[in-house]
Short mmCIF file of C-alpha atoms in Angstrom, two decimals:
data_model
loop_
_atom_site.label_atom_id
_atom_site.label_comp_id
_atom_site.label_asym_id
_atom_site.label_seq_id
_atom_site.Cartn_x
_atom_site.Cartn_y
_atom_site.Cartn_z
CA MET A 1 0.00 0.00 0.00
CA ASN A 2 1.30 3.45 -0.92
CA PHE A 3 -0.07 6.75 0.30
CA GLU A 4 -1.37 8.94 -2.48
CA ARG A 5 0.98 11.73 -3.49
CA PRO A 6 -0.42 15.26 -3.11
CA ASN A 7 -1.73 17.08 -6.18
CA GLU A 8 1.03 19.57 -7.02
CA GLU A 9 -1.42 22.34 -7.86
CA ASP A 10 -3.28 22.01 -4.60
CA ALA A 11 -0.60 20.86 -2.17
CA GLU A 12 -0.60 23.01 0.94
CA SER A 13 2.37 25.29 1.48
CA LEU A 14 3.84 24.64 4.90
CA GLU A 15 3.13 27.33 7.45
CA SER A 16 6.92 27.81 7.42
CA PRO A 17 9.51 25.86 5.42
CA ARG A 18 9.48 23.26 8.17
CA ARG A 19 7.11 21.34 10.37
CA ARG A 20 7.70 22.34 13.95
CA ASP A 21 6.90 20.87 17.31
CA PHE A 22 7.73 23.77 19.63
CA LEU A 23 8.58 22.31 23.00
CA LYS A 24 8.77 24.84 25.78
CA ARG A 25 10.03 24.72 29.33
CA GLY A 26 10.00 27.46 31.95
CA VAL A 27 12.68 28.63 34.34
CA GLY A 28 11.26 26.60 37.23
CA GLY A 29 11.66 23.39 35.25
CA ALA A 30 15.18 24.40 34.27
CA LEU A 31 16.23 24.92 37.88
CA ALA A 32 14.82 21.53 38.81
CA ALA A 33 16.71 19.90 35.95
CA VAL A 34 19.95 21.58 36.98
CA ALA A 35 19.53 20.61 40.62
CA GLY A 36 18.61 17.01 39.87
CA GLY A 37 20.63 16.09 36.81
CA ALA A 38 23.73 18.19 36.23
CA PHE A 39 27.28 18.15 37.54
CA LEU A 40 30.15 20.39 36.42
CA GLY A 41 28.34 21.35 33.23
CA HIS A 42 27.30 17.85 32.20
CA PRO A 43 24.23 15.77 32.98
CA LEU A 44 25.04 13.40 35.83
CA LYS A 45 23.87 10.41 33.81
CA GLU A 46 26.33 11.26 31.04
CA VAL A 47 29.22 11.68 33.46
CA ILE A 48 28.58 8.30 35.03
CA GLU A 49 27.83 6.30 31.90
CA GLU A 50 29.87 7.82 29.11
CA LYS A 51 33.04 8.62 31.01
CA ILE A 52 33.22 5.33 32.89
CA ARG A 53 32.05 2.78 30.31
CA PRO A 54 32.07 4.24 26.78
CA GLU A 55 32.61 0.80 25.17
CA GLY A 56 29.45 -0.54 26.77
CA ILE A 57 27.44 2.48 25.64
CA GLN A 58 28.69 2.07 22.06
CA GLU A 59 27.70 -1.60 22.07
CA GLU A 60 24.20 -0.70 23.31
CA LEU A 61 23.89 1.99 20.63
CA ASP A 62 24.98 -0.46 17.92
CA GLU A 63 22.34 -2.94 19.09
CA CYS A 64 19.65 -0.25 19.03
CA LEU A 65 20.69 0.77 15.51
CA ARG A 66 20.55 -2.88 14.43
CA GLN A 67 17.01 -3.18 15.81
CA LEU A 68 15.97 0.00 14.02
CA GLN A 69 17.24 -1.39 10.74
CA GLU A 70 15.54 -4.74 11.36
CA ILE A 71 12.17 -3.28 12.36
CA ALA A 72 11.84 -0.53 9.77
CA GLY A 73 14.94 -0.47 7.57
CA LEU A 74 15.90 2.94 8.98
CA GLU A 75 19.29 4.60 9.03
CA VAL A 76 20.22 7.28 11.56
CA ASP A 77 22.16 10.46 10.77
CA PHE A 78 23.86 11.99 13.81
CA ASN A 79 25.61 14.82 11.92
CA LYS A 80 24.74 18.32 13.08
CA ILE A 81 22.59 20.43 10.76
CA GLU A 82 23.90 23.83 9.71
CA ASP A 83 22.92 26.26 6.98
CA PHE A 84 24.26 29.80 7.15
CA GLU A 85 23.01 30.77 3.69
CA LYS A 86 19.38 31.08 4.72
CA ILE A 87 17.92 34.34 6.03
CA ASN A 88 17.14 32.47 9.23
CA LYS A 89 20.39 30.59 9.64
CA ILE A 90 20.17 27.06 10.97
CA THR A 91 22.42 25.74 13.72
CA SER A 92 22.45 22.61 15.84
CA LYS A 93 24.81 20.45 17.87
CA GLU A 94 25.75 16.81 17.74
CA LEU A 95 24.57 14.42 20.42
CA SER A 96 26.86 12.76 22.90
CA LEU A 97 27.24 8.98 22.84
CA VAL A 98 24.79 8.51 25.71
CA GLU A 99 22.26 10.85 24.09
CA ARG A 100 22.49 8.91 20.83
CA ARG A 101 21.92 5.61 22.61
CA ASP A 102 18.94 6.98 24.54
CA ALA A 103 17.30 8.56 21.49
CA VAL A 104 17.56 5.50 19.27
CA ARG A 105 16.32 3.31 22.10
CA VAL A 106 13.17 5.46 22.40
CA ILE A 107 12.56 5.42 18.65
CA VAL A 108 12.85 1.63 18.55
CA LYS A 109 10.23 1.51 21.29
CA CYS A 110 7.97 3.86 19.31
CA LEU A 111 8.20 1.86 16.09
CA GLN A 112 7.33 -1.43 17.76
CA VAL A 113 3.67 -0.45 18.13
CA TYR A 114 3.16 0.30 14.42
CA PRO A 115 2.19 -2.35 11.84
CA THR A 116 5.03 -3.11 9.44
CA SER A 117 2.81 -2.25 6.47
CA TYR A 118 2.14 1.22 7.85
CA ILE A 119 5.84 2.08 8.22
CA LYS A 120 6.72 0.68 4.80
CA ALA A 121 3.98 2.73 3.15
CA LEU A 122 5.56 5.93 4.47
CA HIS A 123 8.81 5.28 2.58
CA LEU A 124 10.71 6.71 5.54
CA ASP A 125 14.35 5.67 5.31
CA ARG A 126 16.30 7.86 7.74
CA ILE A 127 16.05 9.82 10.95
CA LYS A 128 18.24 12.78 11.79
CA LEU A 129 19.05 13.23 15.47
CA VAL A 130 20.63 16.42 16.82
CA LYS A 131 20.20 18.80 19.73
CA GLU A 132 19.61 22.53 20.08
CA TYR A 133 18.30 22.92 16.54
CA ILE A 134 17.67 26.64 16.07
CA GLU A 135 16.45 28.66 13.10
CA GLY A 136 17.51 32.30 13.35
CA GLU A 137 19.10 33.86 16.39
CA PRO A 138 18.59 31.97 19.67
CA GLY A 139 15.19 32.95 20.91
CA PHE A 140 12.13 31.70 22.71
CA ALA A 141 11.28 29.00 20.16
CA VAL A 142 13.58 26.11 19.36
CA VAL A 143 12.58 23.42 16.90
CA GLY A 144 11.90 20.07 18.56
CA GLY A 145 11.04 18.12 15.44
CA LEU A 146 10.47 18.72 11.77
CA VAL A 147 9.62 17.23 8.41
CA THR A 148 10.52 19.13 5.26
CA LYS A 149 8.18 19.06 2.30
CA ASP A 150 11.15 18.58 -0.05
CA ASP A 151 12.26 15.39 1.70
CA LEU A 152 9.46 13.17 2.96
CA HIS A 153 11.87 10.24 3.34
CA SER A 154 13.35 11.61 6.56
CA LEU A 155 12.38 13.31 9.78
CA THR A 156 14.46 15.25 12.28
CA ILE A 157 14.25 15.20 16.05
CA SER A 158 16.18 17.71 18.13
CA LYS A 159 16.52 17.07 21.82
CA GLU A 160 16.97 19.77 24.41
CA PRO A 161 14.67 22.46 22.99
CA ALA A 162 14.41 25.30 25.49
CA PHE A 163 13.87 29.01 25.94
CA SER A 164 17.44 29.92 25.05
CA GLU A 165 17.19 33.57 26.08
CA VAL A 166 15.48 32.72 29.36
CA LEU A 167 17.54 29.77 30.49
CA MET A 168 20.92 30.91 31.72
CA PHE A 169 21.74 27.31 32.56
CA LYS A 170 21.42 25.92 29.02
CA GLY A 171 24.93 24.50 29.10
CA LEU A 172 24.09 22.55 32.24
CA LEU A 173 20.90 21.01 30.97
CA GLY A 174 20.70 17.45 29.79
CA TRP A 175 18.09 16.00 27.52
CA LEU A 176 14.41 16.41 28.09
CA SER A 177 12.52 13.31 29.14
CA ASP A 178 12.15 10.30 26.87
CA ALA A 179 8.43 11.09 26.69
CA THR A 180 9.29 14.31 24.87
CA VAL A 181 11.27 12.44 22.20
CA GLU A 182 8.55 9.81 21.99
CA GLY A 183 5.84 12.41 21.48
CA THR A 184 7.88 14.32 18.91
CA PHE A 185 8.51 11.14 16.92
CA HIS A 186 4.82 10.20 16.71
CA HIS A 187 3.91 13.82 15.89
CA GLU A 188 6.40 14.05 13.02
CA LEU A 189 5.63 10.55 11.73
CA TYR A 190 2.01 11.61 11.38
CA HIS A 191 3.13 14.69 9.42
CA ILE A 192 4.87 12.46 6.87
CA ALA A 193 1.66 10.52 6.26
CA ASP A 194 -0.33 13.75 6.22
CA GLU A 195 1.96 15.31 3.61
CA HIS A 196 1.07 12.50 1.20
CA ARG A 197 -2.59 13.48 1.32
CA ALA A 198 -4.06 14.56 -2.01
CA TYR A 199 -5.67 18.02 -2.20
CA ARG A 200 -4.35 19.12 1.20
CA ASN A 201 -5.43 22.74 0.79
CA SER A 202 -9.10 21.93 0.35
CA PHE A 203 -8.90 19.20 2.99
CA ASN A 204 -7.45 21.62 5.55
CA GLU A 205 -10.08 24.24 4.79
CA ALA A 206 -12.84 21.67 5.26
CA TRP A 207 -11.20 20.44 8.48
CA LYS A 208 -10.99 23.98 9.85
CA LYS A 209 -14.61 24.77 8.94
CA GLU A 210 -15.94 21.56 10.50
CA SER A 211 -13.78 22.11 13.60
CA VAL A 212 -15.40 25.47 14.32
CA GLU A 213 -18.89 24.23 13.44
CA ASN A 214 -18.51 21.39 15.95
CA GLY A 215 -17.63 23.81 18.76
CA SER A 216 -13.83 23.97 18.73
CA LEU A 217 -12.08 27.20 19.60
CA SER A 218 -10.49 29.10 16.71
CA TYR A 219 -7.00 28.58 15.32
CA PHE A 220 -4.32 31.20 15.96
CA ASP A 221 -0.55 31.64 15.67
CA VAL A 222 0.63 30.06 18.91
CA THR A 223 4.26 30.84 18.03
CA GLY A 224 3.55 34.59 17.91
CA LEU A 225 3.39 37.07 20.73
CA GLU A 226 -0.32 37.87 20.52
CA ALA A 227 -2.69 36.36 23.02
CA PRO A 228 -5.27 33.90 21.64
CA PRO A 229 -8.74 35.28 20.87
CA GLU A 230 -10.11 32.79 23.43
CA ASN A 231 -8.20 30.98 26.14
CA GLY A 232 -8.23 27.21 26.48
CA ILE A 233 -7.95 24.17 24.22
CA LYS A 234 -11.59 23.15 23.74
CA GLY A 235 -11.68 20.97 20.63
CA PHE A 236 -7.90 20.44 20.64
CA ALA A 237 -5.44 17.97 22.16
CA SER A 238 -3.02 20.79 23.04
CA LEU A 239 -2.50 24.51 22.69
CA TYR A 240 -0.03 23.93 19.86
CA GLY A 241 -2.76 22.10 17.97
CA ARG A 242 -4.54 25.43 17.60
CA SER A 243 -1.81 26.72 15.27
CA SER A 244 -3.13 24.99 12.12
CA PRO A 245 -5.28 22.06 10.96
CA SER A 246 -2.19 19.95 10.24
CA GLU A 247 -0.72 20.57 13.71
CA ASP A 248 -4.16 19.91 15.17
CA ARG A 249 -4.16 16.44 13.63
CA ALA A 250 -0.52 15.71 14.51
CA GLU A 251 -1.08 16.63 18.16
CA ILE A 252 -4.08 14.31 18.36
CA ALA A 253 -1.97 11.54 16.83
CA LYS A 254 0.79 12.16 19.37
CA HIS A 255 -1.69 12.00 22.24
CA LEU A 256 -3.10 8.71 20.97
CA PHE A 257 0.32 7.06 21.25
CA VAL A 258 1.96 8.78 24.21
CA ASP A 259 -1.09 9.11 26.43
CA PRO A 260 -3.70 6.75 24.96
CA ASP A 261 -6.12 7.13 27.85
CA PRO A 262 -9.57 8.37 26.78
CA PHE A 263 -9.95 12.02 25.79
CA PRO A 264 -12.33 14.20 27.87
CA GLU A 265 -15.85 12.89 27.35
CA ASP A 266 -17.35 16.37 27.55
CA ASP A 267 -15.26 17.69 24.63
CA LYS A 268 -17.45 16.50 21.77
CA ALA A 269 -15.62 18.59 19.17
CA LEU A 270 -12.30 16.95 20.05
CA LEU A 271 -13.81 13.46 20.16
CA LYS A 272 -15.10 13.86 16.60
CA LYS A 273 -11.59 14.76 15.44
CA VAL A 274 -10.12 11.79 17.31
CA GLU A 275 -12.48 9.43 15.48
CA LYS A 276 -11.36 10.89 12.15
CA ILE A 277 -7.69 10.39 13.02
CA LYS A 278 -8.39 6.80 14.08
CA GLU A 279 -10.14 6.22 10.75
CA GLU A 280 -7.02 7.45 8.97
CA TYR A 281 -4.82 5.02 10.89
CA PHE A 282 -7.29 2.21 10.16
CA HIS A 283 -7.17 2.78 6.40
CA ARG A 284 -3.44 3.52 6.23
CA SER A 285 -2.67 0.31 8.14
CA GLN A 286 -5.00 -1.70 5.90
CA GLY A 287 -7.33 -2.44 8.80
CA VAL A 288 -4.76 -3.44 11.41
CA MET A 289 -5.16 -0.39 13.66
CA ASP A 290 -8.82 -0.87 14.51
CA GLU A 291 -10.61 0.09 17.74
CA GLY A 292 -9.29 -3.08 19.37
CA TYR A 293 -5.77 -1.84 18.67
CA TRP A 294 -6.39 1.40 20.57
CA ASN A 295 -7.96 -0.53 23.46
CA VAL A 296 -4.77 -2.58 23.77
CA MET A 297 -2.65 0.58 23.49
CA ARG A 298 -4.38 1.94 26.59
CA GLN A 299 -2.77 -0.88 28.58
CA HIS A 300 0.64 0.78 28.02
CA ASP A 301 2.03 -2.68 27.20
CA ILE A 302 4.28 -2.79 24.12
CA GLU A 303 4.41 -6.58 23.99
CA ALA A 304 0.62 -6.86 24.12
CA THR A 305 0.34 -4.28 21.33
CA LYS A 306 2.89 -6.12 19.19
CA GLN A 307 0.99 -9.37 19.67
CA TYR A 308 -2.29 -7.71 18.70
CA VAL A 309 -0.73 -6.21 15.58
CA ALA A 310 0.77 -9.56 14.57
CA ALA A 311 -2.58 -11.29 15.05
CA ARG A 312 -4.45 -8.67 13.00
CA GLU A 313 -1.87 -8.80 10.20
CA LYS A 314 -2.25 -12.59 10.06
CA ILE A 315 -6.06 -12.43 10.01
CA LEU A 316 -5.98 -9.82 7.23
CA GLY A 317 -3.44 -11.78 5.19
CA LEU A 318 -0.75 -9.11 5.44
CA THR A 319 2.02 -11.46 6.58
#
């Protein structure tokens, strides 16, 4: 199964050249991170693991990379991303050995809950992993993940996004939690599937119109400095979802995987969107990701989910 390529005349222009998952953290969280996880400018975990047993960390990374190749045929690019020719110059840093091991380990975990047919249909072949990916001068928004329209065969995840101008302790901070990387991966993976949608412009306009008609709050530029026309997230999985229809869908997708517990029953507008996203996963997985799949996902048990997926693939003749 292949996802339909977008119609070139109607393909939506990205809100910016890149898909973004802006991950923000306040000063209070920074102080807690420094107090609990840093020592002499390095995360305590990195000092202990990487400095004392680098060979063991490398072996664990190699095993994670092998699993990633076996599960989804994916390569990982750890080279930093830089582009000083753009108006908004791009900078990033390379990950340490421990950070590489941790990131790949999380991604392997994420991929294990997807049907093989779904991943293959995306034609994703590489993941770029960096940290402190910044477009423009260091400011309040740092890119946490992105998919470029010109290259739908790869996605980028940047760990350690933070308020660079606010956090004086940036050099002391380690990675954000694994849940952040996990959520970013599912968010960006959904974007890749979404980018293959035919007639995205008209689809997004219809999505936006139906969203408001069903009682959702309005969309607004959450990355800007203006306050929203109405506070809250009624009809959305997160505040960032209010930035555009495509981010709305990607945030719902992320929530389904990272926190698969039921959405608020009193938010009818959001529940209608959730059902639409589930329908997309059902069709894109050729029927594997049915309602039973999401019921198993709520158990937060990867092995149980893998067994359910294998059973569904066998029943549907996909293996």
